[in-house]
Amino acid sequence: QVRLVESGGGLVQAGGSLRLSCAVSRRTFNGNAMGWFRQAPGKEREFVAAISWSGDSTFHADFVKGRFTISKDNAKSKVYLQMSRLGAGETAVYYCASRDSESWRGLFQYWGQGSQVTVSA
């Protein structure tokens, strides 16, 4: 069964940090690349970061480079998004996603329910 569960969201002040976690069912995790997306109120969902199955390759959207870092722990079947220097405009629901490929390039087929991140000014 495909299962991705995000955690770690919450309220943080602008300039603060937060770490999101995504627990992934073993079947969905093994061999799959992982990614993080977000959707702000009234806006379309946008890509944030992705990581290959091996963890050797990562990609971050330009607007988070140097502030956000995606990582994974294959032993725990978890993927993380460390966020720092958050801005008020980054309030959004953050989604964990997985795709049936070791490479992060391409569409993601599996999605979590999302974790709300609220950044106060």
mmCIF file of C-alpha atoms in Angstrom:
data_model
loop_
_atom_site.group_PDB
_atom_site.id
_atom_site.type_symbol
_atom_site.label_atom_id
_atom_site.label_comp_id
_atom_site.label_asym_id
_atom_site.label_seq_id
_atom_site.Cartn_x
_atom_site.Cartn_y
_atom_site.Cartn_z
ATOM 1 C CA GLN A 1 0.000 0.000 0.000
ATOM 2 C CA VAL A 2 1.284 3.433 -0.926
ATOM 3 C CA ARG A 3 1.599 5.599 2.120
ATOM 4 C CA LEU A 4 3.387 8.883 2.688
ATOM 5 C CA VAL A 5 2.854 10.752 5.935
ATOM 6 C CA GLU A 6 4.276 14.200 6.526
ATOM 7 C CA SER A 7 4.992 15.667 9.944
ATOM 8 C CA GLY A 8 6.838 18.567 11.487
ATOM 9 C CA GLY A 9 4.751 21.434 10.189
ATOM 10 C CA GLY A 10 3.498 24.224 12.391
ATOM 11 C CA LEU A 11 3.784 27.900 13.161
ATOM 12 C CA VAL A 12 7.141 29.619 12.940
ATOM 13 C CA GLN A 13 8.219 33.238 12.924
ATOM 14 C CA ALA A 14 9.700 34.772 9.807
ATOM 15 C CA GLY A 15 13.411 34.084 9.735
ATOM 16 C CA GLY A 16 12.969 30.881 11.706
ATOM 17 C CA SER A 17 13.603 27.237 10.873
ATOM 18 C CA LEU A 18 11.561 24.085 10.648
ATOM 19 C CA ARG A 19 12.215 20.508 9.617
ATOM 20 C CA LEU A 20 9.604 18.466 7.824
ATOM 21 C CA SER A 21 9.669 14.691 7.834
ATOM 22 C CA CYS A 22 7.961 12.213 5.576
ATOM 23 C CA ALA A 23 7.514 8.604 6.588
ATOM 24 C CA VAL A 24 7.140 6.350 3.569
ATOM 25 C CA SER A 25 5.888 2.815 3.337
ATOM 26 C CA ARG A 26 8.771 0.505 2.481
ATOM 27 C CA ARG A 27 7.282 -0.583 -0.815
ATOM 28 C CA THR A 28 6.893 3.011 -1.954
ATOM 29 C CA PHE A 29 10.287 4.073 -0.657
ATOM 30 C CA ASN A 30 12.568 1.403 -2.076
ATOM 31 C CA GLY A 31 14.089 2.436 -5.380
ATOM 32 C CA ASN A 32 12.018 5.612 -5.575
ATOM 33 C CA ALA A 33 13.119 9.189 -5.866
ATOM 34 C CA MET A 34 11.444 11.587 -3.436
ATOM 35 C CA GLY A 35 10.388 15.191 -3.577
ATOM 36 C CA TRP A 36 8.809 18.064 -1.698
ATOM 37 C CA PHE A 37 6.226 20.420 -3.116
ATOM 38 C CA ARG A 38 4.149 23.189 -1.623
ATOM 39 C CA GLN A 39 0.888 24.949 -2.288
ATOM 40 C CA ALA A 40 0.136 28.382 -0.889
ATOM 41 C CA PRO A 41 -3.456 29.650 -0.523
ATOM 42 C CA GLY A 42 -4.859 30.633 -3.900
ATOM 43 C CA LYS A 43 -1.776 29.435 -5.762
ATOM 44 C CA GLU A 44 -0.801 26.395 -7.741
ATOM 45 C CA ARG A 45 1.341 23.686 -6.265
ATOM 46 C CA GLU A 46 5.037 24.253 -6.905
ATOM 47 C CA PHE A 47 8.152 22.140 -6.791
ATOM 48 C CA VAL A 48 10.526 22.725 -3.877
ATOM 49 C CA ALA A 49 13.184 20.014 -3.876
ATOM 50 C CA ALA A 50 13.882 16.437 -4.914
ATOM 51 C CA ILE A 51 16.379 13.687 -4.194
ATOM 52 C CA SER A 52 17.335 10.534 -6.034
ATOM 53 C CA TRP A 53 16.886 7.090 -4.534
ATOM 54 C CA SER A 54 20.617 6.828 -3.781
ATOM 55 C CA GLY A 55 20.691 10.308 -2.307
ATOM 56 C CA ASP A 56 23.630 11.224 -4.539
ATOM 57 C CA SER A 57 21.637 13.686 -6.573
ATOM 58 C CA THR A 58 19.485 16.509 -5.280
ATOM 59 C CA PHE A 59 17.797 19.474 -6.848
ATOM 60 C CA HIS A 60 16.369 22.548 -5.169
ATOM 61 C CA ALA A 61 14.199 25.248 -6.658
ATOM 62 C CA ASP A 62 16.050 28.530 -7.066
ATOM 63 C CA PHE A 63 13.911 30.289 -4.488
ATOM 64 C CA VAL A 64 14.989 27.880 -1.725
ATOM 65 C CA LYS A 65 18.622 27.285 -2.636
ATOM 66 C CA GLY A 66 20.882 27.969 0.283
ATOM 67 C CA ARG A 67 17.957 27.903 2.721
ATOM 68 C CA PHE A 68 16.258 24.517 2.309
ATOM 69 C CA THR A 69 17.911 21.116 2.180
ATOM 70 C CA ILE A 70 16.348 17.809 1.218
ATOM 71 C CA SER A 71 17.795 14.613 2.645
ATOM 72 C CA LYS A 72 16.778 11.020 3.260
ATOM 73 C CA ASP A 73 17.441 8.119 5.543
ATOM 74 C CA ASN A 74 17.005 4.890 3.633
ATOM 75 C CA ALA A 75 17.271 2.774 6.760
ATOM 76 C CA LYS A 76 14.273 4.580 8.237
ATOM 77 C CA SER A 77 12.381 5.050 4.964
ATOM 78 C CA LYS A 78 12.156 8.757 5.632
ATOM 79 C CA VAL A 79 12.809 11.918 3.713
ATOM 80 C CA TYR A 80 13.350 15.325 5.268
ATOM 81 C CA LEU A 81 13.166 18.962 4.326
ATOM 82 C CA GLN A 82 15.218 21.261 6.516
ATOM 83 C CA MET A 83 13.981 24.814 6.075
ATOM 84 C CA SER A 84 15.712 27.919 7.363
ATOM 85 C CA ARG A 85 15.226 31.668 7.009
ATOM 86 C CA LEU A 86 11.571 31.144 6.236
ATOM 87 C CA GLY A 87 9.672 34.085 4.843
ATOM 88 C CA ALA A 88 6.062 35.049 5.456
ATOM 89 C CA GLY A 89 5.287 34.320 1.823
ATOM 90 C CA GLU A 90 6.232 30.692 2.345
ATOM 91 C CA THR A 91 3.130 29.831 4.278
ATOM 92 C CA ALA A 92 1.765 26.784 2.489
ATOM 93 C CA VAL A 93 0.828 23.166 2.702
ATOM 94 C CA TYR A 94 3.961 21.160 2.077
ATOM 95 C CA TYR A 95 3.620 17.810 0.343
ATOM 96 C CA CYS A 96 5.909 14.831 0.213
ATOM 97 C CA ALA A 97 5.917 12.904 -3.056
ATOM 98 C CA SER A 98 7.449 9.790 -4.565
ATOM 99 C CA ARG A 99 7.973 8.521 -8.073
ATOM 100 C CA ASP A 100 8.621 5.080 -9.509
ATOM 101 C CA SER A 101 12.158 5.815 -10.591
ATOM 102 C CA GLU A 102 15.540 6.216 -8.960
ATOM 103 C CA SER A 103 15.890 9.579 -10.675
ATOM 104 C CA TRP A 104 14.008 12.648 -9.483
ATOM 105 C CA ARG A 105 13.512 13.890 -13.026
ATOM 106 C CA GLY A 106 9.919 13.434 -14.105
ATOM 107 C CA LEU A 107 6.415 13.262 -12.715
ATOM 108 C CA PHE A 108 5.653 12.115 -9.185
ATOM 109 C CA GLN A 109 2.927 9.519 -8.804
ATOM 110 C CA TYR A 110 2.430 9.253 -5.059
ATOM 111 C CA TRP A 111 1.525 12.005 -2.643
ATOM 112 C CA GLY A 112 1.078 12.552 1.061
ATOM 113 C CA GLN A 113 -1.757 14.484 2.662
ATOM 114 C CA GLY A 114 0.406 17.498 3.321
ATOM 115 C CA SER A 115 1.681 19.374 6.354
ATOM 116 C CA GLN A 116 0.713 22.966 7.063
ATOM 117 C CA VAL A 117 3.542 25.427 7.550
ATOM 118 C CA THR A 118 2.556 28.890 8.689
ATOM 119 C CA VAL A 119 5.140 31.638 8.804
ATOM 120 C CA SER A 120 4.185 34.678 10.834
ATOM 121 C CA ALA A 121 5.554 38.096 9.959
#
